[in-house]
Every structure is written in structure tokens, then in C-alpha cells.
Amino acid sequence: SQQGEEDPQALSIQEGENATMNCSYKTSINNLQWYRQNSGRGLVHLILIRSNEREKHSGRLRVTLDTSKKSSSLLITASRAADTASYFCATDIIQGAQKLVFGQGTRLTINP
Amino acid sequence: DSGVTQTPKHLITATGQRVTLRCSPRSGDLSVYWYQQSLDQGLQFLIQYYNGEERAKGNILERFSAQQFPDLHSELNLSSLELGDSALYFCASSVPREGANTGELFFGEGSRLTVL
């Protein structure tokens, strides 16, 4: 089964609004990463947050991590049409054969 | 451009056939990862190599095999292909950081395999 699960599976908002996506995971991690994928293209790394960090910012992106709840959120502020993509969380788990495990993704659509 | 090159971009073949997908990692990256992305299974980790040696194994079928060569490029071999093997196959590379921790992965554009 997947280590990470994103919520919601799909999100549609108006341009200029903020978009929040959530990720839950099951086992202890070294870090958690967020990636973006435009339709049918390769994934692009957005941000990495270590297990001892609680919040991280990068431009219009804000990521939080709550290891006690095994959850993370990605906030995109002032969304743009170009932000339309799928967003995946990925966990670097401490034990096990799989080193970077991806969730199912959130499909984000920004309406102009 | 991530610096990771995958060939071929598209491949159409028949059930029972064998194909080889190739990946050239970013210059200097020692680790190569292979992932399979299908509509119903999401992004599944297959296998990881580090400097020529297998380092981690995920949900890779016995019909699939991979290797990393001395020049660090990698190949994923898929044999006895089935309809369900149709998917996007991604290669990613990284430089290991902080010991065993996995850092940022750089993905190629993928190889789209269609099995008819």
C-alpha cells in the first residue's frame, strides 16, 4: 500500500486564490518532499522538509510538517493558471527497501 | 531540463515481447531510480542503483530487471510484456546527501510504453 496519501484527489480554484493540499503518511521519515508534474511530463522537485523542521517557505510555497500526526501540507498562495498540475508528496522512509515513496497526487486546476 | 535523459520517449510493442529502456543520469549523480506510473497504481518505486550496485528494491516484477553500468547510465529491461505493463516509466537521479537520506530527485521525461 502507498506510504503517502494526498487529500484532496482533485482541487479546482480560481486564479488568485490559495490552494492547500494535504499529505498523510504511515511510517517514520527522514524527510518529506513535494513534487509537481505537468500532464505526462517528468516530476519536478519543489521543496524538501526534514523531519526536525516544522515549516518551510519557497517563494509562493509554504510547507508544514507535523510528525506527531504524520502529515504535511502544501500551500500555494496567489495561484496562477500556470500552477495547474498534479502535486505529489514523497517520503524518505527510515526503514524498508523503498527510499522515496510517492503518494497518489492531487490534481490542481486553476481557473482563469 | 532536469539533465536526466531517457530513451525512447515512446514505445509500442506487443504482448510477450521484450523492451529495454535507457537512462542517463545528471552529470555527477551516482544514484539512479526507476519508477512506474500508471493510472490505477500511481507512481510505484521499482529499483534503485548507486554507483553500479543495487541499493533498494521496490515493487519490481520478476519479469523486469535493471542494471547500472560503469559510466552510470542505467537500463530497465521488461520482458514477457503484458497489457498491464503499459505505463510511463521514469528514471530519476540524485546525489546522496546526509548519509543514507534521500535528497532531491531529478526526473527524466519518461518513456511511455504501450503494450498491445
GROMACS .gro file of C-alpha atoms in nm:
model
  228
    1SER     CA    1   0.000   0.000   0.000
    2GLN     CA    2   0.109   0.358  -0.055
    3GLN     CA    3   0.303   0.529   0.222
    4GLY     CA    4   0.164   0.871   0.140
    5GLU     CA    5  -0.188   0.973   0.063
    6GLU     CA    6  -0.281   1.315  -0.069
    7ASP     CA    7  -0.602   1.493   0.002
    8PRO     CA    8  -0.799   1.607  -0.189
    9GLN     CA    9  -0.753   1.394  -0.501
   10ALA     CA   10  -0.861   1.689  -0.711
   11LEU     CA   11  -0.892   2.061  -0.642
   12SER     CA   12  -1.027   2.335  -0.864
   13ILE     CA   13  -0.996   2.702  -0.765
   14GLN     CA   14  -0.998   3.048  -0.921
   15GLU     CA   15  -0.680   3.226  -1.015
   16GLY     CA   16  -0.552   3.436  -0.728
   17GLU     CA   17  -0.692   3.209  -0.458
   18ASN     CA   18  -0.476   2.997  -0.230
   19ALA     CA   19  -0.453   2.620  -0.278
   20THR     CA   20  -0.391   2.380   0.007
   21MET     CA   21  -0.304   2.015  -0.039
   22ASN     CA   22  -0.251   1.764   0.240
   23CYS     CA   23  -0.042   1.452   0.268
   24SER     CA   24  -0.057   1.178   0.530
   25TYR     CA   25   0.197   0.901   0.573
   26LYS     CA   26   0.234   0.590   0.784
   27THR     CA   27   0.591   0.532   0.899
   28SER     CA   28   0.878   0.739   1.036
   29ILE     CA   29   1.061   0.951   0.784
   30ASN     CA   30   1.393   1.127   0.730
   31ASN     CA   31   1.231   1.395   0.516
   32LEU     CA   32   0.924   1.471   0.310
   33GLN     CA   33   0.934   1.622  -0.036
   34TRP     CA   34   0.678   1.777  -0.269
   35TYR     CA   35   0.691   1.740  -0.645
   36ARG     CA   36   0.492   1.885  -0.931
   37GLN     CA   37   0.402   1.708  -1.255
   38ASN     CA   38   0.256   1.872  -1.561
   39SER     CA   39   0.042   1.633  -1.762
   40GLY     CA   40   0.251   1.345  -1.896
   41ARG     CA   41   0.580   1.513  -1.810
   42GLY     CA   42   0.854   1.435  -1.562
   43LEU     CA   43   0.821   1.529  -1.197
   44VAL     CA   44   0.988   1.845  -1.074
   45HIS     CA   45   1.110   1.887  -0.718
   46LEU     CA   46   0.950   2.177  -0.530
   47ILE     CA   47   1.063   2.162  -0.170
   48LEU     CA   48   1.212   1.929   0.091
   49ILE     CA   49   1.136   1.946   0.463
   50ARG     CA   50   1.337   1.747   0.715
   51SER     CA   51   1.176   1.550   0.997
   52ASN     CA   52   1.307   1.801   1.254
   53GLU     CA   53   1.159   2.100   1.070
   54ARG     CA   54   0.803   2.223   1.111
   55GLU     CA   55   0.766   2.478   0.836
   56LYS     CA   56   0.947   2.583   0.522
   57HIS     CA   57   0.890   2.850   0.260
   58SER     CA   58   0.996   2.882  -0.102
   59GLY     CA   59   0.852   3.170  -0.300
   60ARG     CA   60   0.473   3.124  -0.306
   61LEU     CA   61   0.504   2.778  -0.149
   62ARG     CA   62   0.465   2.703   0.219
   63VAL     CA   63   0.508   2.352   0.353
   64THR     CA   64   0.433   2.234   0.704
   65LEU     CA   65   0.518   1.903   0.866
   66ASP     CA   66   0.361   1.751   1.176
   67THR     CA   67   0.548   1.431   1.260
   68SER     CA   68   0.319   1.357   1.555
   69LYS     CA   69   0.023   1.342   1.318
   70LYS     CA   70   0.232   1.205   1.030
   71SER     CA   71   0.101   1.471   0.799
   72SER     CA   72   0.218   1.756   0.579
   73SER     CA   73   0.051   2.034   0.388
   74LEU     CA   74   0.150   2.233   0.081
   75LEU     CA   75   0.008   2.581   0.043
   76ILE     CA   76   0.036   2.768  -0.286
   77THR     CA   77  -0.053   3.132  -0.241
   78ALA     CA   78  -0.189   3.368  -0.507
   79SER     CA   79  -0.236   3.082  -0.754
   80ARG     CA   80  -0.179   3.127  -1.125
   81ALA     CA   81  -0.309   2.936  -1.426
   82ALA     CA   82   0.044   2.803  -1.474
   83ASP     CA   83   0.019   2.626  -1.137
   84THR     CA   84  -0.225   2.380  -1.293
   85ALA     CA   85  -0.058   2.042  -1.245
   86SER     CA   86  -0.053   1.734  -1.025
   87TYR     CA   87   0.126   1.764  -0.692
   88PHE     CA   88   0.280   1.468  -0.514
   89CYS     CA   89   0.424   1.424  -0.170
   90ALA     CA   90   0.709   1.179  -0.132
   91THR     CA   91   0.852   1.038   0.189
   92ASP     CA   92   1.206   0.926   0.257
   93ILE     CA   93   1.126   0.647   0.499
   94ILE     CA   94   1.374   0.543   0.762
   95GLN     CA   95   1.335   0.170   0.723
   96GLY     CA   96   1.241  -0.058   0.441
   97ALA     CA   97   1.350  -0.121   0.086
   98GLN     CA   98   1.176   0.180  -0.063
   99LYS     CA   99   1.366   0.500  -0.010
  100LEU     CA  100   1.136   0.760  -0.166
  101VAL     CA  101   0.770   0.668  -0.174
  102PHE     CA  102   0.517   0.880  -0.359
  103GLY     CA  103   0.153   0.937  -0.284
  104GLN     CA  104  -0.124   0.926  -0.542
  105GLY     CA  105  -0.116   1.300  -0.601
  106THR     CA  106  -0.357   1.593  -0.602
  107ARG     CA  107  -0.475   1.721  -0.938
  108LEU     CA  108  -0.487   2.101  -0.910
  109THR     CA  109  -0.674   2.310  -1.166
  110ILE     CA  110  -0.651   2.689  -1.160
  111ASN     CA  111  -0.934   2.855  -1.349
  112PRO     CA  112  -0.850   3.191  -1.510
  113ASP     CA  113   1.565   2.047  -1.841
  114SER     CA  114   1.649   1.822  -1.547
  115GLY     CA  115   1.966   1.684  -1.706
  116VAL     CA  116   1.830   1.328  -1.696
  117THR     CA  117   1.783   1.172  -2.038
  118GLN     CA  118   1.552   0.884  -2.111
  119THR     CA  119   1.513   0.693  -2.438
  120PRO     CA  120   1.295   0.605  -2.612
  121LYS     CA  121   1.023   0.861  -2.537
  122HIS     CA  122   0.751   0.640  -2.681
  123LEU     CA  123   0.743   0.267  -2.744
  124ILE     CA  124   0.464   0.049  -2.880
  125THR     CA  125   0.503  -0.325  -2.872
  126ALA     CA  126   0.306  -0.646  -2.846
  127THR     CA  127   0.235  -0.879  -2.558
  128GLY     CA  128   0.511  -1.129  -2.494
  129GLN     CA  129   0.781  -0.902  -2.627
  130ARG     CA  130   1.087  -0.760  -2.450
  131VAL     CA  131   1.198  -0.397  -2.439
  132THR     CA  132   1.487  -0.202  -2.293
  133LEU     CA  133   1.455   0.147  -2.155
  134ARG     CA  134   1.763   0.358  -2.113
  135CYS     CA  135   1.850   0.635  -1.872
  136SER     CA  136   2.144   0.872  -1.850
  137PRO     CA  137   2.158   1.045  -1.511
  138ARG     CA  138   2.268   1.401  -1.446
  139SER     CA  139   2.641   1.451  -1.466
  140GLY     CA  140   2.791   1.356  -1.131
  141ASP     CA  141   2.483   1.183  -0.989
  142LEU     CA  142   2.563   0.836  -0.862
  143SER     CA  143   2.211   0.715  -0.779
  144VAL     CA  144   1.953   0.610  -1.035
  145TYR     CA  145   1.593   0.530  -0.951
  146TRP     CA  146   1.327   0.370  -1.168
  147TYR     CA  147   0.956   0.437  -1.118
  148GLN     CA  148   0.646   0.314  -1.298
  149GLN     CA  149   0.346   0.544  -1.330
  150SER     CA  150   0.012   0.405  -1.434
  151LEU     CA  151  -0.336   0.549  -1.398
  152ASP     CA  152  -0.457   0.299  -1.139
  153GLN     CA  153  -0.135   0.245  -0.942
  154GLY     CA  154   0.011   0.592  -0.920
  155LEU     CA  155   0.389   0.627  -0.903
  156GLN     CA  156   0.545   0.298  -0.797
  157PHE     CA  157   0.909   0.265  -0.696
  158LEU     CA  158   1.080  -0.018  -0.883
  159ILE     CA  159   1.450  -0.018  -0.805
  160GLN     CA  160   1.747   0.199  -0.711
  161TYR     CA  161   2.114   0.171  -0.806
  162TYR     CA  162   2.405   0.351  -0.651
  163ASN     CA  163   2.738   0.361  -0.831
  164GLY     CA  164   2.668   0.036  -1.013
  165GLU     CA  165   2.521  -0.161  -0.727
  166GLU     CA  166   2.159  -0.235  -0.645
  167ARG     CA  167   2.067  -0.042  -0.331
  168ALA     CA  168   1.693  -0.073  -0.286
  169LYS     CA  169   1.420  -0.278  -0.443
  170GLY     CA  170   1.052  -0.199  -0.455
  171ASN     CA  171   0.757  -0.348  -0.637
  172ILE     CA  172   0.954  -0.476  -0.932
  173LEU     CA  173   0.821  -0.783  -1.109
  174GLU     CA  174   1.047  -1.082  -1.175
  175ARG     CA  175   0.994  -1.020  -1.547
  176PHE     CA  176   1.168  -0.685  -1.504
  177SER     CA  177   1.537  -0.635  -1.443
  178ALA     CA  178   1.772  -0.341  -1.433
  179GLN     CA  179   2.138  -0.258  -1.412
  180GLN     CA  180   2.367   0.039  -1.384
  181PHE     CA  181   2.680   0.043  -1.593
  182PRO     CA  182   3.029   0.177  -1.507
  183ASP     CA  183   2.951   0.502  -1.691
  184LEU     CA  184   2.648   0.531  -1.456
  185HIS     CA  185   2.381   0.502  -1.722
  186SER     CA  186   2.108   0.254  -1.642
  187GLU     CA  187   1.882   0.022  -1.834
  188LEU     CA  188   1.547  -0.125  -1.737
  189ASN     CA  189   1.460  -0.447  -1.915
  190LEU     CA  190   1.097  -0.552  -1.936
  191SER     CA  191   1.024  -0.899  -2.070
  192SER     CA  192   0.719  -1.118  -2.142
  193LEU     CA  193   0.521  -0.798  -2.163
  194GLU     CA  194   0.158  -0.792  -2.062
  195LEU     CA  195  -0.116  -0.539  -2.133
  196GLY     CA  196  -0.093  -0.422  -1.773
  197ASP     CA  197   0.269  -0.318  -1.820
  198SER     CA  198   0.155  -0.022  -2.028
  199ALA     CA  199   0.268   0.281  -1.830
  200LEU     CA  200   0.506   0.572  -1.807
  201TYR     CA  201   0.847   0.461  -1.683
  202PHE     CA  202   1.051   0.730  -1.516
  203CYS     CA  203   1.415   0.740  -1.431
  204ALA     CA  204   1.545   0.980  -1.169
  205SER     CA  205   1.889   1.055  -1.036
  206SER     CA  206   2.028   1.215  -0.724
  207VAL     CA  207   2.341   1.279  -0.527
  208PRO     CA  208   2.318   1.107  -0.191
  209ARG     CA  209   2.303   1.352   0.097
  210GLU     CA  210   2.343   1.320   0.471
  211GLY     CA  211   2.445   0.959   0.464
  212ALA     CA  212   2.154   0.731   0.379
  213ASN     CA  213   1.894   1.007   0.345
  214THR     CA  214   1.733   1.056   0.007
  215GLY     CA  215   1.760   1.409  -0.125
  216GLU     CA  216   1.604   1.581  -0.423
  217LEU     CA  217   1.537   1.356  -0.721
  218PHE     CA  218   1.578   1.484  -1.076
  219PHE     CA  219   1.337   1.312  -1.313
  220GLY     CA  220   1.364   1.244  -1.681
  221GLU     CA  221   1.069   1.300  -1.911
  222GLY     CA  222   0.981   0.932  -1.906
  223SER     CA  223   0.936   0.651  -2.155
  224ARG     CA  224   0.575   0.583  -2.245
  225LEU     CA  225   0.528   0.212  -2.308
  226THR     CA  226   0.216   0.085  -2.479
  227VAL     CA  227   0.164  -0.290  -2.495
  228LEU     CA  228  -0.095  -0.402  -2.749
   0.00000   0.00000   0.00000
